[in-house]
């Protein structure tokens, strides 16, 4: 039997992060919207985690899926593991890596095409620390 760290529940981490991202009415995170949201109770994390939701920068376009129709930038995907959460930044990867390191979060590249940056959220206490990573990535999108 493995011992779990208090607050290290991937489903709870993903729920808290979602709340932080969509509850903002001002500031850079107010632009974030969630897409393809899965029911947390039905997620089966398995060895590689389970997709929980996508984070987009910009407004919903109606069908919640097509960026080409003005639905905003697909910024990141959030995955649930049994004992942690994982954010895969699809845009502004180098900025996300630097900001994640500065926030003292575990960060690593993912060698896929296109490349991604993984930021691990190990417990519920780290949810607030990943928010500046999203803010930095959004600022990088604005600067591009």
Short mmCIF file of N, CA and C in Angstrom, two decimals:
data_model
loop_
_atom_site.label_atom_id
_atom_site.label_comp_id
_atom_site.label_asym_id
_atom_site.label_seq_id
_atom_site.Cartn_x
_atom_site.Cartn_y
_atom_site.Cartn_z
N UNK A 1 0.84 -1.18 0.00
CA UNK A 1 0.00 0.00 0.00
C UNK A 1 0.88 1.24 0.00
N UNK A 2 0.63 2.16 -0.95
CA UNK A 2 1.42 3.37 -1.01
C UNK A 2 0.83 4.42 -0.09
N UNK A 3 1.72 5.21 0.47
CA UNK A 3 1.26 6.26 1.36
C UNK A 3 1.08 7.54 0.55
N UNK A 4 -0.03 8.19 0.71
CA UNK A 4 -0.36 9.38 -0.04
C UNK A 4 -0.04 10.63 0.78
N UNK A 5 0.48 11.64 0.11
CA UNK A 5 0.71 12.92 0.74
C UNK A 5 -0.62 13.64 0.89
N UNK A 6 -0.88 14.27 2.05
CA UNK A 6 -2.12 15.03 2.18
C UNK A 6 -2.22 16.08 1.07
N UNK A 7 -3.37 16.17 0.44
CA UNK A 7 -3.57 17.12 -0.64
C UNK A 7 -3.09 16.62 -2.00
N UNK A 8 -2.59 15.39 -2.07
CA UNK A 8 -2.07 14.85 -3.32
C UNK A 8 -3.10 13.95 -3.98
N UNK A 9 -4.18 14.53 -4.42
CA UNK A 9 -5.25 13.82 -5.11
C UNK A 9 -5.43 14.52 -6.46
N UNK A 10 -5.09 13.83 -7.53
CA UNK A 10 -5.13 14.44 -8.85
C UNK A 10 -6.48 15.03 -9.23
N UNK A 11 -7.56 14.35 -8.88
CA UNK A 11 -8.88 14.87 -9.21
C UNK A 11 -9.14 16.19 -8.50
N UNK A 12 -8.81 16.24 -7.23
CA UNK A 12 -9.02 17.47 -6.44
C UNK A 12 -8.13 18.60 -6.95
N UNK A 13 -6.90 18.28 -7.32
CA UNK A 13 -5.99 19.29 -7.86
C UNK A 13 -6.57 19.88 -9.15
N UNK A 14 -7.06 19.02 -10.05
CA UNK A 14 -7.64 19.50 -11.31
C UNK A 14 -8.89 20.34 -11.06
N UNK A 15 -9.71 19.95 -10.10
CA UNK A 15 -10.91 20.72 -9.77
C UNK A 15 -10.55 22.09 -9.22
N UNK A 16 -9.57 22.15 -8.31
CA UNK A 16 -9.15 23.43 -7.75
C UNK A 16 -8.56 24.34 -8.83
N UNK A 17 -7.74 23.76 -9.70
CA UNK A 17 -7.16 24.56 -10.77
C UNK A 17 -8.25 25.10 -11.69
N UNK A 18 -9.20 24.27 -12.04
CA UNK A 18 -10.31 24.73 -12.89
C UNK A 18 -11.05 25.88 -12.23
N UNK A 19 -11.31 25.76 -10.94
CA UNK A 19 -12.01 26.83 -10.22
C UNK A 19 -11.21 28.12 -10.25
N UNK A 20 -9.91 28.02 -10.03
CA UNK A 20 -9.05 29.20 -10.05
C UNK A 20 -9.05 29.86 -11.43
N UNK A 21 -9.04 29.06 -12.48
CA UNK A 21 -8.97 29.61 -13.82
C UNK A 21 -10.26 30.26 -14.28
N UNK A 22 -11.40 29.68 -13.94
CA UNK A 22 -12.66 30.22 -14.45
C UNK A 22 -13.33 31.22 -13.52
N UNK A 23 -12.87 31.31 -12.29
CA UNK A 23 -13.49 32.22 -11.33
C UNK A 23 -13.02 33.66 -11.49
N UNK A 24 -11.98 33.87 -12.26
CA UNK A 24 -11.40 35.21 -12.40
C UNK A 24 -12.29 36.09 -13.27
N UNK A 25 -12.57 37.28 -12.77
CA UNK A 25 -13.35 38.23 -13.55
C UNK A 25 -12.50 39.37 -14.09
N UNK A 26 -11.26 39.48 -13.57
CA UNK A 26 -10.34 40.48 -14.08
C UNK A 26 -8.93 39.91 -14.06
N UNK A 27 -8.02 40.62 -14.68
CA UNK A 27 -6.65 40.13 -14.76
C UNK A 27 -6.48 39.19 -15.92
N UNK A 28 -5.25 38.75 -16.17
CA UNK A 28 -4.98 37.92 -17.34
C UNK A 28 -5.73 36.59 -17.36
N UNK A 29 -5.95 35.99 -16.19
CA UNK A 29 -6.61 34.68 -16.17
C UNK A 29 -8.10 34.75 -16.49
N UNK A 30 -8.66 35.95 -16.50
CA UNK A 30 -10.08 36.10 -16.86
C UNK A 30 -10.34 35.67 -18.29
N UNK A 31 -9.29 35.63 -19.11
CA UNK A 31 -9.42 35.20 -20.51
C UNK A 31 -9.52 33.69 -20.67
N UNK A 32 -9.20 32.95 -19.64
CA UNK A 32 -9.16 31.48 -19.74
C UNK A 32 -10.56 30.88 -19.76
N UNK A 33 -10.72 29.90 -20.61
CA UNK A 33 -11.95 29.12 -20.62
C UNK A 33 -11.57 27.65 -20.70
N UNK A 34 -12.45 26.81 -20.19
CA UNK A 34 -12.22 25.36 -20.21
C UNK A 34 -13.03 24.73 -21.32
N UNK A 35 -12.45 23.74 -21.97
CA UNK A 35 -13.13 23.02 -23.05
C UNK A 35 -12.98 21.53 -22.82
N UNK A 36 -13.83 20.77 -23.42
CA UNK A 36 -13.77 19.30 -23.38
C UNK A 36 -13.64 18.78 -21.95
N UNK A 37 -14.39 19.37 -21.05
CA UNK A 37 -14.31 19.01 -19.63
C UNK A 37 -14.89 17.62 -19.41
N UNK A 38 -14.12 16.78 -18.74
CA UNK A 38 -14.55 15.42 -18.41
C UNK A 38 -15.07 15.39 -16.97
N UNK A 39 -15.97 14.49 -16.68
CA UNK A 39 -16.48 14.31 -15.33
C UNK A 39 -15.38 13.69 -14.47
N UNK A 40 -14.95 14.42 -13.44
CA UNK A 40 -13.83 13.98 -12.59
C UNK A 40 -14.11 12.62 -11.94
N UNK A 41 -15.36 12.34 -11.63
CA UNK A 41 -15.69 11.08 -10.96
C UNK A 41 -15.51 9.87 -11.86
N UNK A 42 -15.50 10.07 -13.17
CA UNK A 42 -15.38 8.94 -14.08
C UNK A 42 -13.97 8.78 -14.65
N UNK A 43 -13.06 9.68 -14.31
CA UNK A 43 -11.69 9.59 -14.83
C UNK A 43 -10.95 8.40 -14.25
N UNK A 44 -10.25 7.69 -15.10
CA UNK A 44 -9.40 6.56 -14.71
C UNK A 44 -7.96 6.94 -15.03
N UNK A 45 -7.22 7.47 -14.05
CA UNK A 45 -5.89 8.01 -14.34
C UNK A 45 -4.91 7.04 -14.99
N UNK A 46 -4.84 5.81 -14.57
CA UNK A 46 -3.91 4.86 -15.17
C UNK A 46 -2.47 5.33 -15.10
N UNK A 47 -1.62 4.66 -15.84
CA UNK A 47 -0.18 4.94 -15.80
C UNK A 47 0.18 6.33 -16.34
N UNK A 48 -0.52 6.80 -17.36
CA UNK A 48 -0.17 8.05 -18.02
C UNK A 48 -1.10 9.20 -17.68
N UNK A 49 -2.00 9.00 -16.73
CA UNK A 49 -2.95 10.05 -16.38
C UNK A 49 -4.14 10.04 -17.31
N UNK A 50 -5.14 10.80 -16.94
CA UNK A 50 -6.36 10.91 -17.74
C UNK A 50 -6.62 12.37 -18.06
N UNK A 51 -6.97 12.63 -19.31
CA UNK A 51 -7.31 13.99 -19.73
C UNK A 51 -8.51 14.48 -18.93
N UNK A 52 -8.39 15.68 -18.35
CA UNK A 52 -9.49 16.26 -17.57
C UNK A 52 -10.17 17.40 -18.32
N UNK A 53 -9.38 18.31 -18.91
CA UNK A 53 -9.94 19.43 -19.67
C UNK A 53 -8.83 20.18 -20.39
N UNK A 54 -9.24 20.98 -21.36
CA UNK A 54 -8.33 21.85 -22.10
C UNK A 54 -8.54 23.27 -21.60
N UNK A 55 -7.47 24.05 -21.61
CA UNK A 55 -7.54 25.46 -21.22
C UNK A 55 -7.25 26.28 -22.48
N UNK A 56 -8.19 27.17 -22.81
CA UNK A 56 -8.06 28.05 -23.95
C UNK A 56 -7.94 29.49 -23.49
N UNK A 57 -7.21 30.28 -24.26
CA UNK A 57 -7.10 31.71 -24.01
C UNK A 57 -8.02 32.40 -24.99
N UNK A 58 -9.08 32.97 -24.51
CA UNK A 58 -10.04 33.63 -25.38
C UNK A 58 -11.44 33.16 -25.07
N UNK A 59 -12.35 33.66 -25.82
CA UNK A 59 -13.77 33.39 -25.57
C UNK A 59 -14.22 32.14 -26.28
N UNK A 60 -15.26 31.52 -25.73
CA UNK A 60 -15.91 30.37 -26.39
C UNK A 60 -16.48 30.84 -27.72
N UNK A 61 -16.50 29.97 -28.71
CA UNK A 61 -17.04 30.32 -30.02
C UNK A 61 -18.39 29.68 -30.29
N UNK A 62 -18.97 29.07 -29.28
CA UNK A 62 -20.28 28.47 -29.47
C UNK A 62 -20.23 26.97 -29.38
N UNK A 63 -19.37 26.32 -30.20
CA UNK A 63 -19.31 24.87 -30.12
C UNK A 63 -18.22 24.40 -29.17
N UNK A 64 -17.40 25.36 -28.68
CA UNK A 64 -16.41 25.02 -27.67
C UNK A 64 -15.24 24.20 -28.17
N UNK A 65 -15.03 24.16 -29.52
CA UNK A 65 -13.98 23.27 -29.98
C UNK A 65 -13.10 23.85 -31.08
N UNK A 66 -13.60 24.68 -31.94
CA UNK A 66 -12.88 25.03 -33.15
C UNK A 66 -12.16 26.36 -33.02
N UNK A 67 -10.82 26.31 -32.85
CA UNK A 67 -10.01 27.52 -32.74
C UNK A 67 -10.09 28.34 -34.01
N UNK A 68 -10.20 27.71 -35.16
CA UNK A 68 -10.20 28.42 -36.43
C UNK A 68 -11.40 29.35 -36.57
N UNK A 69 -12.43 29.11 -35.81
CA UNK A 69 -13.62 29.96 -35.88
C UNK A 69 -13.62 31.01 -34.78
N UNK A 70 -12.46 31.33 -34.23
CA UNK A 70 -12.39 32.41 -33.25
C UNK A 70 -12.52 31.93 -31.82
N UNK A 71 -12.31 30.67 -31.54
CA UNK A 71 -12.48 30.14 -30.20
C UNK A 71 -11.29 30.33 -29.29
N UNK A 72 -10.29 31.09 -29.73
CA UNK A 72 -9.14 31.35 -28.87
C UNK A 72 -8.05 30.32 -29.05
N UNK A 73 -6.95 30.57 -28.36
CA UNK A 73 -5.78 29.70 -28.45
C UNK A 73 -5.87 28.55 -27.47
N UNK A 74 -5.57 27.37 -27.94
CA UNK A 74 -5.52 26.17 -27.08
C UNK A 74 -4.19 26.24 -26.35
N UNK A 75 -4.23 26.70 -25.12
CA UNK A 75 -3.04 26.99 -24.34
C UNK A 75 -2.45 25.74 -23.69
N UNK A 76 -3.30 24.92 -23.06
CA UNK A 76 -2.79 23.79 -22.28
C UNK A 76 -3.87 22.73 -22.10
N UNK A 77 -3.41 21.53 -21.71
CA UNK A 77 -4.31 20.45 -21.32
C UNK A 77 -3.97 20.06 -19.89
N UNK A 78 -4.99 19.70 -19.14
CA UNK A 78 -4.79 19.27 -17.75
C UNK A 78 -5.13 17.79 -17.65
N UNK A 79 -4.23 17.05 -17.01
CA UNK A 79 -4.38 15.62 -16.81
C UNK A 79 -4.40 15.29 -15.33
N UNK A 80 -5.12 14.24 -15.00
CA UNK A 80 -5.26 13.77 -13.62
C UNK A 80 -4.49 12.47 -13.46
N UNK A 81 -3.69 12.41 -12.43
CA UNK A 81 -3.03 11.18 -11.99
C UNK A 81 -3.60 10.86 -10.61
N UNK A 82 -3.36 9.65 -10.11
CA UNK A 82 -3.87 9.32 -8.78
C UNK A 82 -3.37 10.29 -7.72
N UNK A 83 -2.10 10.68 -7.81
CA UNK A 83 -1.48 11.44 -6.73
C UNK A 83 -1.01 12.84 -7.12
N UNK A 84 -1.36 13.33 -8.33
CA UNK A 84 -0.93 14.65 -8.77
C UNK A 84 -1.73 15.07 -10.00
N UNK A 85 -1.52 16.32 -10.39
CA UNK A 85 -2.05 16.83 -11.63
C UNK A 85 -0.90 17.16 -12.56
N UNK A 86 -1.19 17.25 -13.85
CA UNK A 86 -0.17 17.57 -14.84
C UNK A 86 -0.77 18.54 -15.85
N UNK A 87 -0.05 19.62 -16.10
CA UNK A 87 -0.47 20.59 -17.11
C UNK A 87 0.50 20.47 -18.28
N UNK A 88 -0.04 20.25 -19.47
CA UNK A 88 0.77 20.19 -20.68
C UNK A 88 0.54 21.47 -21.47
N UNK A 89 1.55 22.35 -21.44
CA UNK A 89 1.44 23.60 -22.18
C UNK A 89 1.73 23.35 -23.65
N UNK A 90 0.75 23.70 -24.49
CA UNK A 90 0.86 23.51 -25.93
C UNK A 90 1.41 24.76 -26.61
N UNK A 91 1.27 25.89 -25.97
CA UNK A 91 1.73 27.18 -26.50
C UNK A 91 2.66 27.79 -25.46
N UNK A 92 3.57 28.64 -25.90
CA UNK A 92 4.51 29.35 -25.02
C UNK A 92 5.25 28.37 -24.11
N UNK A 93 5.72 27.28 -24.72
CA UNK A 93 6.34 26.20 -23.94
C UNK A 93 7.58 26.66 -23.18
N UNK A 94 8.47 27.41 -23.80
CA UNK A 94 9.70 27.82 -23.11
C UNK A 94 9.38 28.79 -21.98
N UNK A 95 8.41 29.65 -22.19
CA UNK A 95 8.00 30.58 -21.13
C UNK A 95 7.38 29.81 -19.97
N UNK A 96 6.57 28.82 -20.27
CA UNK A 96 5.96 28.00 -19.22
C UNK A 96 7.03 27.25 -18.44
N UNK A 97 8.05 26.74 -19.13
CA UNK A 97 9.12 26.02 -18.45
C UNK A 97 9.87 26.94 -17.49
N UNK A 98 10.18 28.13 -17.95
CA UNK A 98 10.91 29.08 -17.09
C UNK A 98 10.05 29.51 -15.90
N UNK A 99 8.80 29.86 -16.16
CA UNK A 99 7.91 30.30 -15.07
C UNK A 99 7.64 29.17 -14.08
N UNK A 100 7.50 27.96 -14.57
CA UNK A 100 7.30 26.81 -13.68
C UNK A 100 8.49 26.58 -12.78
N UNK A 101 9.68 26.70 -13.34
CA UNK A 101 10.90 26.57 -12.53
C UNK A 101 11.00 27.65 -11.48
N UNK A 102 10.65 28.88 -11.87
CA UNK A 102 10.67 29.99 -10.92
C UNK A 102 9.65 29.79 -9.80
N UNK A 103 8.56 29.10 -10.09
CA UNK A 103 7.53 28.83 -9.08
C UNK A 103 7.86 27.59 -8.26
N UNK A 104 9.04 27.01 -8.51
CA UNK A 104 9.51 25.83 -7.79
C UNK A 104 8.59 24.62 -8.01
N UNK A 105 8.13 24.49 -9.27
CA UNK A 105 7.33 23.34 -9.67
C UNK A 105 8.22 22.44 -10.53
N UNK A 106 7.91 21.16 -10.53
CA UNK A 106 8.65 20.21 -11.37
C UNK A 106 8.20 20.40 -12.82
N UNK A 107 9.17 20.60 -13.70
CA UNK A 107 8.92 20.91 -15.10
C UNK A 107 9.81 20.02 -15.96
N UNK A 108 9.27 19.58 -17.10
CA UNK A 108 10.11 18.86 -18.07
C UNK A 108 9.49 19.00 -19.45
N UNK A 109 10.34 18.91 -20.47
CA UNK A 109 9.81 18.96 -21.84
C UNK A 109 9.18 17.62 -22.21
N UNK A 110 8.28 17.67 -23.17
CA UNK A 110 7.69 16.45 -23.72
C UNK A 110 8.04 16.43 -25.20
N UNK A 111 8.78 15.41 -25.60
CA UNK A 111 9.27 15.31 -26.97
C UNK A 111 8.21 14.71 -27.88
N UNK A 112 7.27 15.55 -28.25
CA UNK A 112 6.25 15.18 -29.24
C UNK A 112 6.26 16.28 -30.29
N UNK A 113 5.51 16.10 -31.33
CA UNK A 113 5.43 17.13 -32.36
C UNK A 113 4.01 17.65 -32.43
N UNK A 114 3.73 18.90 -32.17
CA UNK A 114 4.69 19.90 -31.68
C UNK A 114 5.06 19.64 -30.22
N UNK A 115 6.22 20.15 -29.79
CA UNK A 115 6.67 19.90 -28.42
C UNK A 115 5.76 20.55 -27.39
N UNK A 116 5.82 20.01 -26.18
CA UNK A 116 5.02 20.56 -25.08
C UNK A 116 5.91 20.67 -23.85
N UNK A 117 5.46 21.46 -22.90
CA UNK A 117 6.13 21.56 -21.61
C UNK A 117 5.18 21.02 -20.56
N UNK A 118 5.67 20.09 -19.76
CA UNK A 118 4.87 19.52 -18.68
C UNK A 118 5.21 20.24 -17.38
N UNK A 119 4.17 20.64 -16.66
CA UNK A 119 4.32 21.23 -15.33
C UNK A 119 3.50 20.36 -14.39
N UNK A 120 4.16 19.81 -13.38
CA UNK A 120 3.51 18.90 -12.44
C UNK A 120 3.03 19.66 -11.21
N UNK A 121 1.80 19.40 -10.83
CA UNK A 121 1.22 19.98 -9.62
C UNK A 121 1.04 18.82 -8.66
N UNK A 122 1.95 18.75 -7.69
CA UNK A 122 2.07 17.57 -6.83
C UNK A 122 1.04 17.50 -5.70
N UNK A 123 0.48 18.65 -5.30
CA UNK A 123 -0.53 18.66 -4.25
C UNK A 123 -1.38 19.92 -4.37
N UNK A 124 -2.46 19.97 -3.60
CA UNK A 124 -3.39 21.10 -3.70
C UNK A 124 -2.73 22.42 -3.33
N UNK A 125 -1.70 22.38 -2.50
CA UNK A 125 -0.99 23.59 -2.12
C UNK A 125 -0.23 24.22 -3.29
N UNK A 126 0.06 23.45 -4.32
CA UNK A 126 0.79 23.97 -5.47
C UNK A 126 -0.12 24.57 -6.54
N UNK A 127 -1.42 24.47 -6.37
CA UNK A 127 -2.34 24.99 -7.39
C UNK A 127 -2.12 26.49 -7.57
N UNK A 128 -2.00 27.24 -6.49
CA UNK A 128 -1.78 28.69 -6.59
C UNK A 128 -0.45 29.00 -7.27
N UNK A 129 0.54 28.11 -7.13
CA UNK A 129 1.86 28.35 -7.72
C UNK A 129 1.88 28.13 -9.22
N UNK A 130 0.92 27.41 -9.76
CA UNK A 130 0.90 27.20 -11.21
C UNK A 130 0.17 28.35 -11.93
N UNK A 131 -0.57 29.15 -11.20
CA UNK A 131 -1.30 30.26 -11.83
C UNK A 131 -0.37 31.27 -12.51
N UNK A 132 0.76 31.65 -11.89
CA UNK A 132 1.69 32.56 -12.59
C UNK A 132 2.28 31.94 -13.87
N UNK A 133 2.32 30.63 -13.95
CA UNK A 133 2.78 29.98 -15.17
C UNK A 133 1.78 30.25 -16.29
N UNK A 134 0.50 30.10 -15.98
CA UNK A 134 -0.54 30.43 -16.97
C UNK A 134 -0.47 31.91 -17.36
N UNK A 135 -0.27 32.79 -16.37
CA UNK A 135 -0.18 34.22 -16.66
C UNK A 135 0.99 34.53 -17.58
N UNK A 136 2.15 33.91 -17.32
CA UNK A 136 3.33 34.14 -18.16
C UNK A 136 3.08 33.63 -19.58
N UNK A 137 2.44 32.48 -19.71
CA UNK A 137 2.15 31.93 -21.04
C UNK A 137 1.17 32.84 -21.79
N UNK A 138 0.18 33.36 -21.09
CA UNK A 138 -0.76 34.28 -21.73
C UNK A 138 -0.06 35.55 -22.19
N UNK A 139 0.84 36.07 -21.36
CA UNK A 139 1.61 37.28 -21.74
C UNK A 139 2.46 37.00 -22.97
N UNK A 140 3.04 35.81 -23.05
CA UNK A 140 3.84 35.45 -24.22
C UNK A 140 2.98 35.37 -25.48
N UNK A 141 1.76 34.86 -25.35
CA UNK A 141 0.85 34.82 -26.51
C UNK A 141 0.53 36.22 -26.97
N UNK A 142 0.32 37.13 -26.02
CA UNK A 142 0.00 38.52 -26.37
C UNK A 142 1.17 39.20 -27.06
N UNK A 143 2.39 38.87 -26.65
CA UNK A 143 3.58 39.49 -27.21
C UNK A 143 3.91 38.95 -28.61
N UNK A 144 3.40 37.76 -28.92
CA UNK A 144 3.74 37.14 -30.22
C UNK A 144 3.00 37.78 -31.37
#
